[in-house]
């Protein structure tokens, strides 16, 4: 394969208690498809009672070993699962684009039922250097994931968070049924209709 011919493809990984049909996942998948990027939104098993090994197996089956054409967008607990998948990959690899929405690697005071899943989190140091384009999105007031958790994850990955005001936990119940900021992170030329995001560190 010659350089520059890598076909782009995307995976959207949902979070705790969600399904591929929820929130903004289907809308983003359709938008990426419209931009010529084949996109999957795998259903992770038993989302109300997630099991780390089963979720990681599902992510591994969908994402596989990424390359420069690979795009992964993950939400909430899906972010931790994707990061664990990347950390476990053997040998050299490179991921073209990663978008983490309300990501974290620390336990959540608002969701103690996830303590056993989260455990000691994930060692993400060094992963940022293997990712071509890395975006970490959070809102200015997330009821489930403390903003400091997402800011810390971004720092560990070597980037700053981008703040989407008023987005809560990026759920449909928060009024978030599309996520133009994620689309723009994957397709920078996409018209989002939004002004510049706030950046935090």
CSV table of C-alpha atoms in Angstrom, one decimal:
chain,number,residue,atom,x,y,z
A,1,UNK,CA,0.0,0.0,0.0
A,2,UNK,CA,1.3,3.4,-0.9
A,3,UNK,CA,1.2,6.3,1.4
A,4,UNK,CA,-1.9,8.4,1.3
A,5,UNK,CA,-4.2,5.5,0.1
A,6,UNK,CA,-5.4,4.4,3.5
A,7,UNK,CA,-9.2,4.2,3.5
A,8,UNK,CA,-10.8,6.1,6.4
A,9,UNK,CA,-13.3,4.3,8.5
A,10,UNK,CA,-14.9,5.2,11.8
A,11,UNK,CA,-16.2,3.6,15.0
A,12,UNK,CA,-18.5,5.3,17.5
A,13,UNK,CA,-18.3,3.7,20.9
A,14,UNK,CA,-21.2,4.4,23.3
A,15,UNK,CA,-21.1,4.6,27.1
A,16,UNK,CA,-22.8,3.2,30.2
A,17,UNK,CA,-26.6,2.5,29.8
A,18,UNK,CA,-26.6,3.5,26.2
A,19,UNK,CA,-27.3,1.9,22.8
A,20,UNK,CA,-26.2,2.7,19.3
A,21,UNK,CA,-29.5,4.4,18.7
A,22,UNK,CA,-29.2,6.9,21.6
A,23,UNK,CA,-28.1,10.5,21.9
A,24,UNK,CA,-26.0,11.8,19.0
A,25,UNK,CA,-24.4,8.5,17.8
A,26,UNK,CA,-26.7,7.8,14.9
A,27,UNK,CA,-26.7,11.4,13.6
A,28,UNK,CA,-22.9,11.5,13.7
A,29,UNK,CA,-22.6,8.2,12.0
A,30,UNK,CA,-24.9,9.4,9.2
A,31,UNK,CA,-22.9,12.6,8.8
A,32,UNK,CA,-19.6,10.7,8.6
A,33,UNK,CA,-21.1,8.3,6.1
A,34,UNK,CA,-22.1,11.4,4.0
A,35,UNK,CA,-18.5,12.5,4.1
A,36,UNK,CA,-17.5,9.2,2.6
A,37,UNK,CA,-16.3,7.6,5.9
A,38,UNK,CA,-17.9,4.1,6.6
A,39,UNK,CA,-19.0,4.1,10.2
A,40,UNK,CA,-20.0,1.5,12.7
A,41,UNK,CA,-21.7,2.0,16.1
A,42,UNK,CA,-21.3,-1.4,17.8
A,43,UNK,CA,-23.7,-2.4,20.5
A,44,UNK,CA,-21.7,-3.2,23.6
A,45,UNK,CA,-23.1,-6.1,25.7
A,46,UNK,CA,-25.3,-5.5,28.7
A,47,UNK,CA,-24.8,-1.7,28.8
A,48,UNK,CA,-26.7,-1.4,32.1
A,49,UNK,CA,-24.3,-3.8,33.8
A,50,UNK,CA,-21.1,-3.4,31.8
A,51,UNK,CA,-18.3,-6.0,32.1
A,52,UNK,CA,-14.8,-4.7,31.3
A,53,UNK,CA,-13.7,-7.9,29.5
A,54,UNK,CA,-16.8,-8.2,27.4
A,55,UNK,CA,-16.8,-4.5,26.5
A,56,UNK,CA,-13.1,-4.5,25.6
A,57,UNK,CA,-13.7,-7.6,23.4
A,58,UNK,CA,-16.5,-5.8,21.6
A,59,UNK,CA,-14.3,-2.8,21.0
A,60,UNK,CA,-11.4,-5.0,19.9
A,61,UNK,CA,-13.7,-6.7,17.4
A,62,UNK,CA,-14.9,-3.4,15.9
A,63,UNK,CA,-11.8,-1.2,16.1
A,64,UNK,CA,-9.1,-3.8,15.7
A,65,UNK,CA,-5.5,-2.6,15.1
A,66,UNK,CA,-5.9,1.0,14.0
A,67,UNK,CA,-4.1,2.7,11.2
A,68,UNK,CA,-3.8,6.2,9.9
A,69,UNK,CA,-7.2,6.0,8.3
A,70,UNK,CA,-8.9,4.9,11.5
A,71,UNK,CA,-11.3,7.2,13.4
A,72,UNK,CA,-12.7,6.4,16.9
A,73,UNK,CA,-15.2,8.6,18.6
A,74,UNK,CA,-16.1,7.5,22.2
A,75,UNK,CA,-18.4,8.7,24.9
A,76,UNK,CA,-18.1,8.5,28.7
A,77,UNK,CA,-17.3,4.9,29.8
A,78,UNK,CA,-16.7,4.1,26.2
A,79,UNK,CA,-13.6,6.4,26.3
A,80,UNK,CA,-12.0,4.3,29.1
A,81,UNK,CA,-12.8,1.1,27.2
A,82,UNK,CA,-11.2,2.4,24.0
A,83,UNK,CA,-8.1,3.6,25.9
A,84,UNK,CA,-7.7,0.2,27.5
A,85,UNK,CA,-8.0,-1.4,24.0
A,86,UNK,CA,-5.3,0.9,22.7
A,87,UNK,CA,-3.0,0.3,25.7
A,88,UNK,CA,-3.3,-3.5,25.2
A,89,UNK,CA,-2.3,-3.4,21.5
A,90,UNK,CA,1.0,-5.2,20.7
A,91,UNK,CA,3.6,-3.8,18.5
A,92,UNK,CA,3.6,-0.6,16.6
A,93,UNK,CA,0.3,1.0,15.7
A,94,UNK,CA,-1.0,4.5,14.9
A,95,UNK,CA,-4.6,5.8,15.1
A,96,UNK,CA,-5.5,8.5,12.7
A,97,UNK,CA,-8.2,10.3,14.8
A,98,UNK,CA,-9.5,9.9,18.3
A,99,UNK,CA,-12.4,12.0,19.8
A,100,UNK,CA,-13.1,11.5,23.5
A,101,UNK,CA,-16.4,13.0,24.8
A,102,UNK,CA,-16.8,13.3,28.6
A,103,UNK,CA,-13.8,10.9,29.0
A,104,UNK,CA,-12.2,9.9,32.3
A,105,UNK,CA,-9.9,7.4,33.9
A,106,UNK,CA,-10.8,8.1,37.5
A,107,UNK,CA,-13.7,6.8,39.6
A,108,UNK,CA,-16.9,8.8,39.4
A,109,UNK,CA,-18.4,10.0,42.7
A,110,UNK,CA,-21.9,10.2,41.1
A,111,UNK,CA,-21.7,6.6,39.7
A,112,UNK,CA,-20.2,4.4,42.4
A,113,UNK,CA,-21.8,1.4,40.7
A,114,UNK,CA,-19.0,1.7,38.1
A,115,UNK,CA,-16.2,1.6,40.6
A,116,UNK,CA,-15.4,-2.1,39.8
A,117,UNK,CA,-15.4,-1.4,36.1
A,118,UNK,CA,-13.2,1.7,36.4
A,119,UNK,CA,-10.9,0.2,39.0
A,120,UNK,CA,-7.5,1.8,38.7
A,121,UNK,CA,-8.4,3.4,35.4
A,122,UNK,CA,-5.8,3.1,32.6
A,123,UNK,CA,-2.3,4.2,32.0
A,124,UNK,CA,-2.6,6.5,29.1
A,125,UNK,CA,0.8,8.1,29.2
A,126,UNK,CA,2.4,7.9,25.7
A,127,UNK,CA,-0.8,7.0,23.9
A,128,UNK,CA,-1.2,10.6,22.6
A,129,UNK,CA,2.0,10.3,20.6
A,130,UNK,CA,0.5,7.5,18.5
A,131,UNK,CA,-2.6,9.4,17.6
A,132,UNK,CA,-2.6,11.8,14.6
A,133,UNK,CA,-5.5,14.0,15.7
A,134,UNK,CA,-6.7,13.9,19.3
A,135,UNK,CA,-9.7,15.9,20.6
A,136,UNK,CA,-11.1,15.8,24.1
A,137,UNK,CA,-14.5,17.3,24.6
A,138,UNK,CA,-16.3,18.2,27.8
A,139,UNK,CA,-19.1,20.5,28.9
A,140,UNK,CA,-18.9,23.2,31.4
A,141,UNK,CA,-21.1,21.4,33.9
A,142,UNK,CA,-21.3,17.6,33.7
A,143,UNK,CA,-23.5,15.9,36.4
A,144,UNK,CA,-21.7,12.6,36.1
A,145,UNK,CA,-18.1,13.2,35.1
A,146,UNK,CA,-16.4,16.0,37.0
A,147,UNK,CA,-14.8,18.5,34.6
A,148,UNK,CA,-11.5,18.0,36.4
A,149,UNK,CA,-11.5,14.3,35.5
A,150,UNK,CA,-11.7,15.1,31.8
A,151,UNK,CA,-9.2,17.9,32.1
A,152,UNK,CA,-6.8,15.5,33.8
A,153,UNK,CA,-7.2,12.9,31.1
A,154,UNK,CA,-6.5,15.5,28.4
A,155,UNK,CA,-3.3,16.6,30.2
A,156,UNK,CA,-2.2,13.0,30.5
A,157,UNK,CA,-2.7,12.6,26.7
A,158,UNK,CA,-0.9,15.9,26.0
A,159,UNK,CA,-3.8,18.0,24.8
A,160,UNK,CA,-6.2,20.6,26.2
A,161,UNK,CA,-9.9,20.0,26.6
A,162,UNK,CA,-12.4,21.7,24.3
A,163,UNK,CA,-15.5,23.0,26.2
A,164,UNK,CA,-19.0,22.8,24.7
A,165,UNK,CA,-21.0,25.1,26.9
A,166,UNK,CA,-24.3,23.8,28.3
A,167,UNK,CA,-23.9,20.2,27.0
A,168,UNK,CA,-24.2,18.4,30.3
A,169,UNK,CA,-23.1,14.8,29.8
A,170,UNK,CA,-23.8,15.0,26.1
A,171,UNK,CA,-27.1,13.0,26.4
A,172,UNK,CA,-30.3,13.4,24.5
A,173,UNK,CA,-31.9,14.4,27.9
A,174,UNK,CA,-29.4,17.3,27.9
A,175,UNK,CA,-30.7,18.3,24.5
A,176,UNK,CA,-27.7,16.9,22.7
A,177,UNK,CA,-28.9,14.9,19.7
A,178,UNK,CA,-26.1,16.1,17.4
A,179,UNK,CA,-22.5,16.8,18.1
A,180,UNK,CA,-21.1,19.1,15.4
A,181,UNK,CA,-17.9,19.5,17.5
A,182,UNK,CA,-17.2,15.8,17.0
A,183,UNK,CA,-17.9,16.0,13.3
A,184,UNK,CA,-15.5,18.9,13.0
A,185,UNK,CA,-12.8,17.0,14.9
A,186,UNK,CA,-13.0,14.2,12.3
A,187,UNK,CA,-13.8,16.3,9.2
A,188,UNK,CA,-12.2,19.7,9.9
A,189,UNK,CA,-13.7,21.2,6.8
A,190,UNK,CA,-17.3,20.3,8.0
A,191,UNK,CA,-19.6,23.3,8.5
A,192,UNK,CA,-20.6,23.2,12.1
A,193,UNK,CA,-22.5,26.5,12.4
A,194,UNK,CA,-20.9,27.0,15.8
A,195,UNK,CA,-18.4,29.6,16.9
A,196,UNK,CA,-15.0,28.6,18.4
A,197,UNK,CA,-15.0,26.4,21.4
A,198,UNK,CA,-13.6,27.4,24.7
A,199,UNK,CA,-10.4,25.7,25.5
A,200,UNK,CA,-9.3,24.6,28.9
A,201,UNK,CA,-6.4,22.8,30.3
